[in-house]
């Protein structure tokens, strides 16, 4: 199955947000919104790095 770049990026953001939520729950924080945002941001950064590298290797 072939996914678009935006779909892959959204998947990484979801993974990052989920990890942020789990970290907030493990630390027993009542306000976990900040952790979800930071996790989503980290997921976006990872997606940008991975997706640009994979497209560069495919074009060569």
Coordinates of N, CA, C and O in Angstrom, one line a residue:
X1 N 0.8 -1.2 0.0 CA 0.0 0.0 0.0 C 0.9 1.2 0.0 O 1.9 1.3 0.7
X2 N 0.6 2.2 -0.8 CA 1.4 3.4 -1.0 C 0.7 4.6 -0.3 O -0.5 4.9 -0.6
X3 N 1.3 5.2 0.7 CA 0.8 6.3 1.4 C 1.4 7.6 0.9 O 2.6 7.6 0.6
X4 N 0.7 8.7 1.0 CA 1.3 10.0 0.6 C 2.2 10.5 1.7 O 2.1 10.0 2.9
X5 N 2.9 11.6 1.4 CA 3.8 12.2 2.4 C 3.1 12.8 3.5 O 3.5 12.6 4.7
X6 N 1.9 13.4 3.3 CA 1.1 14.0 4.3 C 0.5 13.0 5.3 O 0.4 13.2 6.5
X7 N 0.1 11.8 4.7 CA -0.4 10.7 5.6 C 0.7 10.2 6.5 O 0.5 9.9 7.7
X8 N 1.9 10.0 5.9 CA 3.0 9.5 6.8 C 3.4 10.5 7.9 O 3.6 10.2 9.0
X9 N 3.3 11.8 7.5 CA 3.6 12.9 8.5 C 2.6 12.9 9.6 O 2.9 13.0 10.8
X10 N 1.3 12.7 9.2 CA 0.3 12.7 10.2 C 0.4 11.5 11.2 O 0.1 11.6 12.3
X11 N 0.9 10.4 10.6 CA 1.1 9.2 11.4 C 2.2 9.5 12.5 O 2.0 9.1 13.6
X12 N 3.3 10.1 12.1 CA 4.3 10.4 13.0 C 3.9 11.4 14.1 O 4.3 11.3 15.3
X13 N 3.0 12.4 13.7 CA 2.5 13.3 14.7 C 1.6 12.6 15.7 O 1.7 12.9 16.9
X14 N 0.8 11.7 15.2 CA 0.0 10.9 16.1 C 0.8 10.1 17.1 O 0.5 10.0 18.3
X15 N 1.9 9.5 16.6 CA 2.7 8.7 17.4 C 3.4 9.6 18.5 O 3.4 9.2 19.7
X16 N 3.9 10.7 18.1 CA 4.5 11.6 19.0 C 3.5 12.1 20.1 O 3.8 12.2 21.3
X17 N 2.3 12.5 19.7 CA 1.3 12.9 20.6 C 0.9 11.8 21.6 O 0.7 12.1 22.8
X18 N 0.8 10.6 21.1 CA 0.4 9.5 22.0 C 1.5 9.2 23.0 O 1.2 9.0 24.2
X19 N 2.8 9.3 22.6 CA 3.9 9.2 23.5 C 3.9 10.3 24.6 O 4.1 10.0 25.8
X20 N 3.6 11.5 24.1 CA 3.5 12.6 25.1 C 2.4 12.4 26.1 O 2.5 12.7 27.3
X21 N 1.2 11.9 25.6 CA 0.1 11.6 26.5 C 0.5 10.5 27.5 O 0.2 10.6 28.7
X22 N 1.2 9.5 27.1 CA 1.6 8.4 28.0 C 2.6 8.9 29.0 O 2.6 8.5 30.2
X23 N 3.5 9.8 28.6 CA 4.5 10.3 29.6 C 3.8 11.2 30.6 O 4.1 11.1 31.8
X24 N 2.8 12.0 30.2 CA 2.0 12.8 31.1 C 1.3 11.9 32.1 O 1.2 12.2 33.3
X25 N 0.7 10.8 31.6 CA 0.0 9.9 32.5 C 0.9 9.2 33.5 O 0.6 9.0 34.7
X26 N 2.1 8.9 33.0 CA 3.1 8.2 33.9 C 3.6 9.2 35.0 O 3.9 8.8 36.1
X27 N 3.7 10.5 34.7 CA 4.2 11.5 35.6 C 3.1 12.0 36.5 O 3.3 12.8 37.4
X28 N 1.8 11.5 36.3 CA 0.7 11.9 37.0 C 0.4 13.4 37.0 O 0.1 14.1 38.0
X29 N 0.5 14.0 35.8 CA 0.3 15.4 35.5 C -1.2 15.5 35.2 O -1.8 14.8 34.5
X30 N -1.8 16.5 35.9 CA -3.3 16.8 35.6 C -3.4 17.5 34.3 O -4.4 17.3 33.6
X31 N -2.5 18.4 33.9 CA -2.6 19.1 32.7 C -1.7 18.5 31.7 O -0.5 18.8 31.6
X32 N -2.2 17.6 30.9 CA -1.3 16.8 29.9 C -1.3 17.4 28.5 O -0.7 16.9 27.7
X33 N -2.0 18.5 28.3 CA -2.1 19.1 27.0 C -0.7 19.6 26.5 O -0.4 19.4 25.3
X34 N 0.1 20.1 27.4 CA 1.5 20.5 27.0 C 2.3 19.4 26.5 O 3.0 19.5 25.5
X35 N 2.2 18.2 27.2 CA 3.0 17.0 26.8 C 2.5 16.5 25.4 O 3.3 16.0 24.7
X36 N 1.2 16.6 25.2 CA 0.7 16.2 23.9 C 1.2 17.1 22.8 O 1.6 16.6 21.7
X37 N 1.2 18.4 23.0 CA 1.8 19.3 22.0 C 3.2 19.1 21.8 O 3.7 19.1 20.6
X38 N 4.0 18.9 22.8 CA 5.5 18.7 22.7 C 5.7 17.4 21.9 O 6.6 17.3 21.0
X39 N 5.0 16.4 22.2 CA 5.1 15.1 21.5 C 4.7 15.2 20.1 O 5.4 14.7 19.2
X40 N 3.7 16.0 19.8 CA 3.3 16.2 18.4 C 4.4 17.0 17.6 O 4.7 16.7 16.5
X41 N 5.0 18.0 18.3 CA 6.1 18.7 17.7 C 7.3 17.8 17.4 O 7.9 17.9 16.3
X42 N 7.6 17.0 18.3 CA 8.8 16.1 18.1 C 8.4 15.1 17.0 O 9.3 14.8 16.2
X43 N 7.2 14.6 17.0 CA 6.8 13.7 15.9 C 6.9 14.4 14.5 O 7.3 13.8 13.5
X44 N 6.5 15.7 14.5 CA 6.7 16.5 13.2 C 8.1 16.6 12.8 O 8.4 16.4 11.6
X45 N 9.0 16.9 13.7 CA 10.4 17.0 13.4 C 11.0 15.7 12.9 O 11.7 15.7 11.9
X46 N 10.6 14.6 13.5 CA 11.1 13.3 13.1 C 10.6 13.0 11.7 O 11.3 12.5 10.9
X47 N 9.3 13.3 11.5 CA 8.7 13.0 10.2 C 9.4 13.8 9.1 O 9.7 13.3 8.0
X48 N 9.7 15.1 9.3 CA 10.4 15.9 8.3 C 11.7 15.3 8.0 O 12.1 15.3 6.8
X49 N 12.5 14.9 9.0 CA 13.8 14.3 8.7 C 13.7 13.0 8.0 O 14.5 12.8 7.0
X50 N 12.8 12.1 8.4 CA 12.8 10.8 7.8 C 12.2 10.9 6.4 O 12.7 10.2 5.5
X51 N 11.2 11.7 6.2 CA 10.5 11.7 4.9 C 11.4 12.4 3.8 O 11.4 12.1 2.7
X52 N 12.2 13.4 4.2 CA 13.0 14.1 3.3 C 14.2 13.2 2.9 O 14.6 13.1 1.7
X53 N 14.7 12.4 3.8 CA 15.8 11.4 3.5 C 15.3 10.3 2.6 O 15.9 9.9 1.6
X54 N 14.0 9.8 2.8 CA 13.5 8.7 2.0 C 13.2 9.2 0.6 O 13.4 8.5 -0.4
X55 N 12.8 10.5 0.4 CA 12.5 11.0 -0.9 C 13.8 11.2 -1.7 O 13.8 11.1 -2.9
X56 N 14.8 11.6 -1.0 CA 16.1 11.9 -1.6 C 16.7 10.6 -2.1 O 17.3 10.5 -3.2
X57 N 16.6 9.5 -1.4 CA 17.1 8.2 -1.8 C 16.3 7.6 -2.9 O 16.9 6.9 -3.8
X58 N 15.0 7.9 -3.0 CA 14.2 7.4 -4.1 C 14.5 8.1 -5.4 O 14.4 7.4 -6.5
X59 N 14.9 9.3 -5.4 CA 15.1 10.1 -6.6 C 16.4 9.8 -7.2 O 16.6 9.9 -8.4
X60 N 17.4 9.2 -6.5 CA 18.7 8.9 -7.0 C 18.7 7.7 -7.9 O 18.0 6.9 -8.1

